[in-house]
Tab-separated table of N, CA and C in Angstrom:
chain	number	residue	atom	x	y	z
A	1	MET	N	106.395	111.999	117.287
A	1	MET	CA	105.035	112.130	117.762
A	1	MET	C	104.601	110.816	118.410
A	2	ARG	N	103.863	110.919	119.475
A	2	ARG	CA	103.350	109.731	120.141
A	2	ARG	C	102.301	109.060	119.251
A	3	PRO	N	102.193	107.725	119.326
A	3	PRO	CA	101.237	107.040	118.461
A	3	PRO	C	99.780	107.390	118.753
A	4	PHE	N	99.481	107.828	119.964
A	4	PHE	CA	98.117	108.213	120.303
A	4	PHE	C	98.128	109.626	120.855
A	5	GLY	N	98.543	110.582	120.024
A	5	GLY	CA	98.610	111.972	120.429
A	5	GLY	C	97.230	112.573	120.604
A	6	ARG	N	97.218	113.773	121.140
A	6	ARG	CA	95.952	114.447	121.428
A	6	ARG	C	95.102	114.602	120.173
A	7	GLU	N	95.713	114.973	119.043
A	7	GLU	CA	94.906	115.183	117.836
A	7	GLU	C	94.226	113.891	117.378
A	8	LEU	N	94.862	112.747	117.601
A	8	LEU	CA	94.230	111.471	117.238
A	8	LEU	C	93.051	111.150	118.161
A	9	ARG	N	93.218	111.437	119.437
A	9	ARG	CA	92.116	111.199	120.380
A	9	ARG	C	90.944	112.139	120.097
A	10	VAL	N	91.255	113.399	119.804
A	10	VAL	CA	90.207	114.370	119.486
A	10	VAL	C	89.507	113.969	118.186
A	11	ALA	N	90.271	113.545	117.190
A	11	ALA	CA	89.684	113.121	115.916
A	11	ALA	C	88.742	111.942	116.116
A	12	ASP	N	89.153	110.987	116.925
A	12	ASP	CA	88.305	109.825	117.194
A	12	ASP	C	87.028	110.246	117.917
A	13	HIS	N	87.157	111.140	118.880
A	13	HIS	CA	85.991	111.651	119.614
A	13	HIS	C	85.034	112.372	118.658
A	14	ILE	N	85.575	113.226	117.806
A	14	ILE	CA	84.752	113.981	116.860
A	14	ILE	C	84.045	113.031	115.898
A	15	ARG	N	84.753	112.034	115.410
A	15	ARG	CA	84.166	111.065	114.478
A	15	ARG	C	82.964	110.363	115.118
A	16	GLU	N	83.133	109.905	116.336
A	16	GLU	CA	82.043	109.208	117.031
A	16	GLU	C	80.854	110.132	117.300
A	17	ARG	N	81.131	111.312	117.810
A	17	ARG	CA	80.049	112.241	118.169
A	17	ARG	C	79.319	112.752	116.927
A	18	LEU	N	80.066	113.079	115.862
A	18	LEU	CA	79.415	113.579	114.652
A	18	LEU	C	78.505	112.527	114.038
A	19	ALA	N	78.918	111.275	114.080
A	19	ALA	CA	78.066	110.206	113.545
A	19	ALA	C	76.724	110.197	114.268
A	20	GLU	N	76.750	110.335	115.576
A	20	GLU	CA	75.513	110.355	116.357
A	20	GLU	C	74.698	111.618	116.085
A	21	ILE	N	75.374	112.751	115.999
A	21	ILE	CA	74.673	114.022	115.772
A	21	ILE	C	74.010	114.029	114.401
A	22	ILE	N	74.724	113.582	113.372
A	22	ILE	CA	74.152	113.558	112.025
A	22	ILE	C	72.936	112.634	111.996
A	23	ARG	N	73.058	111.485	112.623
A	23	ARG	CA	71.946	110.528	112.644
A	23	ARG	C	70.733	111.093	113.393
A	24	ALA	N	70.968	111.748	114.516
A	24	ALA	CA	69.869	112.187	115.374
A	24	ALA	C	69.331	113.580	115.043
A	25	GLU	N	70.181	114.490	114.599
A	25	GLU	CA	69.794	115.897	114.481
A	25	GLU	C	69.522	116.371	113.055
A	26	MET	N	70.175	115.791	112.079
A	26	MET	CA	70.014	116.286	110.703
A	26	MET	C	68.708	115.775	110.118
A	27	ARG	N	67.933	116.679	109.591
A	27	ARG	CA	66.628	116.322	109.040
A	27	ARG	C	66.609	116.379	107.510
A	28	ASP	N	67.719	116.689	106.900
A	28	ASP	CA	67.777	116.833	105.449
A	28	ASP	C	67.735	115.456	104.784
A	29	PRO	N	66.747	115.197	103.933
A	29	PRO	CA	66.643	113.879	103.300
A	29	PRO	C	67.788	113.576	102.334
A	30	ARG	N	68.502	114.594	101.888
A	30	ARG	CA	69.626	114.364	100.972
A	30	ARG	C	70.811	113.722	101.672
A	31	VAL	N	70.836	113.794	102.987
A	31	VAL	CA	71.958	113.221	103.734
A	31	VAL	C	71.809	111.714	103.853
A	32	GLY	N	70.660	111.236	104.236
A	32	GLY	CA	70.440	109.795	104.339
A	32	GLY	C	71.350	109.147	105.367
A	33	MET	N	71.713	107.914	105.100
A	33	MET	CA	72.588	107.157	106.008
A	33	MET	C	74.043	107.427	105.627
A	34	VAL	N	74.710	108.202	106.430
A	34	VAL	CA	76.095	108.594	106.173
A	34	VAL	C	77.018	107.820	107.101
A	35	SER	N	78.112	107.340	106.548
A	35	SER	CA	79.154	106.704	107.359
A	35	SER	C	80.328	107.661	107.457
A	36	ILE	N	80.783	107.894	108.660
A	36	ILE	CA	81.982	108.706	108.841
A	36	ILE	C	83.148	107.738	108.931
A	37	ASN	N	83.964	107.739	107.884
A	37	ASN	CA	85.058	106.780	107.780
A	37	ASN	C	86.316	107.221	108.505
A	38	ASP	N	86.556	108.523	108.541
A	38	ASP	CA	87.788	109.009	109.147
A	38	ASP	C	87.619	110.469	109.532
A	39	ALA	N	88.405	110.886	110.484
A	39	ALA	CA	88.468	112.290	110.884
A	39	ALA	C	89.933	112.611	111.135
A	40	LYS	N	90.372	113.721	110.600
A	40	LYS	CA	91.747	114.169	110.813
A	40	LYS	C	91.696	115.584	111.359
A	41	VAL	N	92.392	115.786	112.452
A	41	VAL	CA	92.395	117.083	113.124
A	41	VAL	C	93.784	117.687	112.993
A	42	SER	N	93.827	118.998	112.734
A	42	SER	CA	95.118	119.680	112.628
A	42	SER	C	95.831	119.660	113.977
A	43	LYS	N	97.134	119.868	113.945
A	43	LYS	CA	97.931	119.807	115.176
A	43	LYS	C	97.477	120.822	116.222
A	44	ASP	N	97.007	121.998	115.760
A	44	ASP	CA	96.540	123.011	116.712
A	44	ASP	C	95.063	122.825	117.089
A	45	LEU	N	94.452	121.746	116.601
A	45	LEU	CA	93.067	121.369	116.906
A	45	LEU	C	92.039	122.398	116.432
A	46	SER	N	92.399	123.229	115.458
A	46	SER	CA	91.470	124.256	114.997
A	46	SER	C	90.629	123.810	113.805
A	47	ASN	N	91.069	122.796	113.083
A	47	ASN	CA	90.347	122.311	111.905
A	47	ASN	C	90.210	120.799	111.957
A	48	ALA	N	89.062	120.320	111.488
A	48	ALA	CA	88.837	118.878	111.399
A	48	ALA	C	88.340	118.558	109.995
A	49	ASP	N	89.026	117.653	109.332
A	49	ASP	CA	88.604	117.158	108.027
A	49	ASP	C	87.903	115.826	108.253
A	50	ILE	N	86.647	115.756	107.836
A	50	ILE	CA	85.814	114.584	108.068
A	50	ILE	C	85.580	113.896	106.726
A	51	TYR	N	85.881	112.606	106.664
A	51	TYR	CA	85.748	111.825	105.435
A	51	TYR	C	84.531	110.918	105.566
A	52	VAL	N	83.560	111.117	104.663
A	52	VAL	CA	82.288	110.402	104.747
A	52	VAL	C	82.017	109.619	103.470
A	53	SER	N	81.123	108.655	103.586
A	53	SER	CA	80.591	107.948	102.423
A	53	SER	C	79.136	107.625	102.718
A	54	ALA	N	78.388	107.332	101.655
A	54	ALA	CA	76.975	106.991	101.811
A	54	ALA	C	76.556	106.085	100.670
A	55	LEU	N	75.728	105.122	100.978
A	55	LEU	CA	75.227	104.222	99.941
A	55	LEU	C	74.358	104.965	98.935
A	56	SER	N	73.673	106.001	99.391
A	56	SER	CA	72.798	106.760	98.499
A	56	SER	C	73.582	107.642	97.526
A	57	ALA	N	74.856	107.872	97.795
A	57	ALA	CA	75.686	108.728	96.932
A	57	ALA	C	76.362	107.868	95.874
A	58	ASP	N	75.534	107.324	94.966
A	58	ASP	CA	76.054	106.383	93.983
A	58	ASP	C	76.521	107.037	92.688
A	59	THR	N	76.305	108.331	92.533
A	59	THR	CA	76.790	109.049	91.353
A	59	THR	C	77.639	110.231	91.815
A	60	PRO	N	78.513	110.721	90.948
A	60	PRO	CA	79.328	111.889	91.329
A	60	PRO	C	78.477	113.103	91.713
A	61	GLN	N	77.330	113.288	91.050
A	61	GLN	CA	76.464	114.420	91.376
A	61	GLN	C	75.894	114.278	92.786
A	62	ARG	N	75.491	113.078	93.155
A	62	ARG	CA	74.950	112.870	94.502
A	62	ARG	C	76.037	113.018	95.557
A	63	ARG	N	77.244	112.581	95.242
A	63	ARG	CA	78.358	112.750	96.189
A	63	ARG	C	78.622	114.229	96.420
A	64	GLU	N	78.660	114.979	95.323
A	64	GLU	CA	78.905	116.422	95.431
A	64	GLU	C	77.784	117.099	96.219
A	65	GLU	N	76.545	116.701	95.962
A	65	GLU	CA	75.407	117.269	96.688
A	65	GLU	C	75.490	116.936	98.178
A	66	LEU	N	75.856	115.701	98.499
A	66	LEU	CA	75.996	115.291	99.900
A	66	LEU	C	77.037	116.146	100.614
A	67	ILE	N	78.190	116.322	99.986
A	67	ILE	CA	79.264	117.111	100.601
A	67	ILE	C	78.844	118.570	100.735
A	68	THR	N	78.149	119.103	99.735
A	68	THR	CA	77.667	120.486	99.809
A	68	THR	C	76.703	120.661	100.978
A	69	VAL	N	75.761	119.730	101.121
A	69	VAL	CA	74.784	119.808	102.218
A	69	VAL	C	75.494	119.729	103.564
A	70	LEU	N	76.419	118.787	103.702
A	70	LEU	CA	77.129	118.632	104.975
A	70	LEU	C	77.990	119.855	105.291
A	71	ASN	N	78.663	120.405	104.283
A	71	ASN	CA	79.496	121.591	104.531
A	71	ASN	C	78.640	122.810	104.882
A	72	LYS	N	77.429	122.904	104.305
A	72	LYS	CA	76.532	124.000	104.679
A	72	LYS	C	76.030	123.832	106.109
A	73	ALA	N	75.908	122.592	106.550
A	73	ALA	CA	75.441	122.316	107.916
A	73	ALA	C	76.591	122.251	108.916
A	74	ALA	N	77.813	122.505	108.473
A	74	ALA	CA	78.988	122.367	109.345
A	74	ALA	C	78.898	123.263	110.577
A	75	GLY	N	78.384	124.472	110.432
A	75	GLY	CA	78.249	125.370	111.585
A	75	GLY	C	77.293	124.809	112.624
A	76	PHE	N	76.148	124.323	112.154
A	76	PHE	CA	75.169	123.695	113.049
A	76	PHE	C	75.774	122.472	113.735
A	77	LEU	N	76.460	121.635	112.958
A	77	LEU	CA	77.071	120.424	113.518
A	77	LEU	C	78.164	120.774	114.523
A	78	ARG	N	78.910	121.829	114.233
A	78	ARG	CA	79.964	122.264	115.158
A	78	ARG	C	79.356	122.744	116.475
A	79	THR	N	78.240	123.476	116.386
A	79	THR	CA	77.555	123.946	117.591
A	79	THR	C	77.055	122.771	118.427
A	80	CYS	N	76.444	121.793	117.764
A	80	CYS	CA	75.972	120.589	118.480
A	80	CYS	C	77.139	119.855	119.116
A	81	LEU	N	78.231	119.761	118.392
A	81	LEU	CA	79.425	119.082	118.902
A	81	LEU	C	79.979	119.825	120.114
A	82	ALA	N	80.001	121.156	120.053
A	82	ALA	CA	80.516	121.959	121.170
A	82	ALA	C	79.650	121.787	122.412
A	83	ARG	N	78.338	121.693	122.218
A	83	ARG	CA	77.419	121.514	123.342
A	83	ARG	C	77.654	120.193	124.059
A	84	GLU	N	77.958	119.150	123.291
A	84	GLU	CA	78.082	117.806	123.852
A	84	GLU	C	79.518	117.423	124.190
A	85	SER	N	80.452	118.288	123.912
A	85	SER	CA	81.854	117.924	124.025
A	85	SER	C	82.520	118.609	125.206
A	86	LEU	N	83.582	118.010	125.665
A	86	LEU	CA	84.373	118.602	126.742
A	86	LEU	C	85.583	119.362	126.200
A	87	LEU	N	85.630	119.530	124.890
A	87	LEU	CA	86.753	120.236	124.278
A	87	LEU	C	86.673	121.727	124.593
A	88	ARG	N	87.825	122.310	124.867
A	88	ARG	CA	87.867	123.745	125.133
A	88	ARG	C	87.576	124.521	123.850
A	89	ILE	N	88.163	124.069	122.752
A	89	ILE	CA	87.945	124.690	121.445
A	89	ILE	C	87.409	123.614	120.511
A	90	THR	N	86.287	123.891	119.879
A	90	THR	CA	85.729	122.941	118.916
A	90	THR	C	86.243	123.314	117.533
A	91	PRO	N	86.860	122.378	116.834
A	91	PRO	CA	87.448	122.697	115.530
A	91	PRO	C	86.404	123.033	114.462
A	92	SER	N	86.825	123.807	113.477
A	92	SER	CA	86.007	124.024	112.287
A	92	SER	C	85.932	122.696	111.548
A	93	ILE	N	84.797	122.441	110.925
A	93	ILE	CA	84.578	121.146	110.283
A	93	ILE	C	84.486	121.319	108.775
A	94	ARG	N	85.213	120.468	108.057
A	94	ARG	CA	85.138	120.410	106.592
A	94	ARG	C	84.888	118.959	106.205
A	95	PHE	N	83.911	118.746	105.344
A	95	PHE	CA	83.574	117.391	104.916
A	95	PHE	C	84.175	117.093	103.552
A	96	HIS	N	84.594	115.851	103.375
A	96	HIS	CA	85.146	115.360	102.113
A	96	HIS	C	84.536	113.988	101.854
A	97	TYR	N	84.311	113.676	100.577
A	97	TYR	CA	83.788	112.346	100.266
A	97	TYR	C	84.942	111.360	100.220
A	98	ASP	N	84.779	110.266	100.923
A	98	ASP	CA	85.790	109.206	100.963
A	98	ASP	C	85.369	108.142	99.960
A	99	ASP	N	86.054	108.106	98.837
A	99	ASP	CA	85.660	107.180	97.777
A	99	ASP	C	86.358	105.823	97.883
A	100	VAL	N	86.760	105.448	99.076
A	100	VAL	CA	87.438	104.171	99.265
A	100	VAL	C	86.535	103.013	98.845
A	101	TRP	N	85.220	103.113	99.090
A	101	TRP	CA	84.300	102.034	98.698
A	101	TRP	C	84.178	101.959	97.186
A	102	VAL	N	84.164	103.107	96.531
A	102	VAL	CA	84.068	103.131	95.073
A	102	VAL	C	85.319	102.506	94.470
A	103	ARG	N	86.483	102.924	94.956
A	103	ARG	CA	87.735	102.352	94.445
A	103	ARG	C	87.826	100.866	94.760
A	104	GLY	N	87.371	100.456	95.932
A	104	GLY	CA	87.377	99.041	96.302
A	104	GLY	C	86.484	98.225	95.386
A	105	SER	N	85.332	98.767	95.052
A	105	SER	CA	84.405	98.084	94.152
A	105	SER	C	85.004	97.951	92.756
A	106	GLN	N	85.668	99.006	92.287
A	106	GLN	CA	86.318	98.947	90.978
A	106	GLN	C	87.435	97.917	90.971
A	107	LEU	N	88.211	97.877	92.032
A	107	LEU	CA	89.293	96.906	92.139
A	107	LEU	C	88.735	95.487	92.194
A	108	ASP	N	87.663	95.292	92.930
A	108	ASP	CA	87.016	93.984	93.010
A	108	ASP	C	86.533	93.535	91.636
A	109	SER	N	85.960	94.454	90.881
A	109	SER	CA	85.487	94.149	89.532
A	109	SER	C	86.649	93.751	88.621
A	110	LEU	N	87.762	94.466	88.725
A	110	LEU	CA	88.944	94.127	87.918
A	110	LEU	C	89.475	92.741	88.272
A	111	ILE	N	89.499	92.419	89.544
A	111	ILE	CA	89.983	91.104	89.981
A	111	ILE	C	89.061	90.004	89.464
A	112	GLU	N	87.755	90.206	89.577
A	112	GLU	CA	86.803	89.213	89.074
A	112	GLU	C	86.971	89.005	87.576
A	113	HIS	N	87.167	90.090	86.836
A	113	HIS	CA	87.368	90.005	85.389
A	113	HIS	C	88.648	89.231	85.070
A	114	ALA	N	89.719	89.502	85.794
A	114	ALA	CA	90.991	88.810	85.563
A	114	ALA	C	90.875	87.320	85.890
A	115	VAL	N	90.187	86.979	86.961
A	115	VAL	CA	90.004	85.569	87.338
A	115	VAL	C	89.174	84.849	86.282
A	116	ALA	N	88.114	85.493	85.790
A	116	ALA	CA	87.275	84.882	84.755
A	116	ALA	C	88.073	84.664	83.474
A	117	ALA	N	88.883	85.640	83.096
A	117	ALA	CA	89.712	85.501	81.894
A	117	ALA	C	90.740	84.387	82.072
A	118	ASP	N	91.316	84.289	83.255
A	118	ASP	CA	92.291	83.234	83.533
A	118	ASP	C	91.627	81.859	83.481
A	119	ARG	N	90.436	81.734	84.039
A	119	ARG	CA	89.694	80.463	84.002
A	119	ARG	C	89.380	80.053	82.571
A	120	GLU	N	88.945	81.047	81.793
A	120	GLU	CA	88.605	80.784	80.391
A	120	GLU	C	89.829	80.299	79.625
A	121	GLN	N	90.954	80.951	79.850
A	121	GLN	CA	92.188	80.551	79.172
A	121	GLN	C	92.622	79.161	79.641
A	122	HIS	N	92.492	78.882	80.910
A	122	HIS	CA	92.859	77.572	81.461
A	122	HIS	C	91.965	76.473	80.885
A	123	ASP	N	90.658	76.757	80.745
A	123	ASP	CA	89.728	75.783	80.169
A	123	ASP	C	90.061	75.496	78.710
A	124	LYS	N	90.472	76.525	77.948
A	124	LYS	CA	90.848	76.332	76.540
A	124	LYS	C	92.093	75.464	76.433
A	125	GLN	N	93.044	75.665	77.332
A	125	GLN	CA	94.279	74.870	77.306
A	125	GLN	C	94.014	73.427	77.718
A	126	ALA	N	93.033	73.197	78.577
A	126	ALA	CA	92.715	71.845	79.041
A	126	ALA	C	92.048	71.026	77.939
A	127	ASP	N	91.376	71.691	77.004
A	127	ASP	CA	90.698	70.970	75.912
A	127	ASP	C	91.658	70.554	74.881
């Protein structure tokens, strides 16, 4: 496969356009400020998996609610995307929560804890 195949270009286009559409067109307060982190399009360009995160989705319940709201609005978002796009076929859209920030925060916390424990042990040995 070429490094910049059609599905990658379409995914990038969809990611950019959906970010603008969600920001400008969605009026649901449960959505808030959403970041679209990634988009993956199937080889036949019929399906698009969109990976999102939001600062307001700080609990698992809020994440689930965000994804539910976005998936319910997927038809509307697909219609808006089709209107603004030059694609012959607009893919079906499925939203998924991208917990990369949550995992990154947990990893950062573990590293900070390990560094603090190492410092404490080093200070005890120095005395």
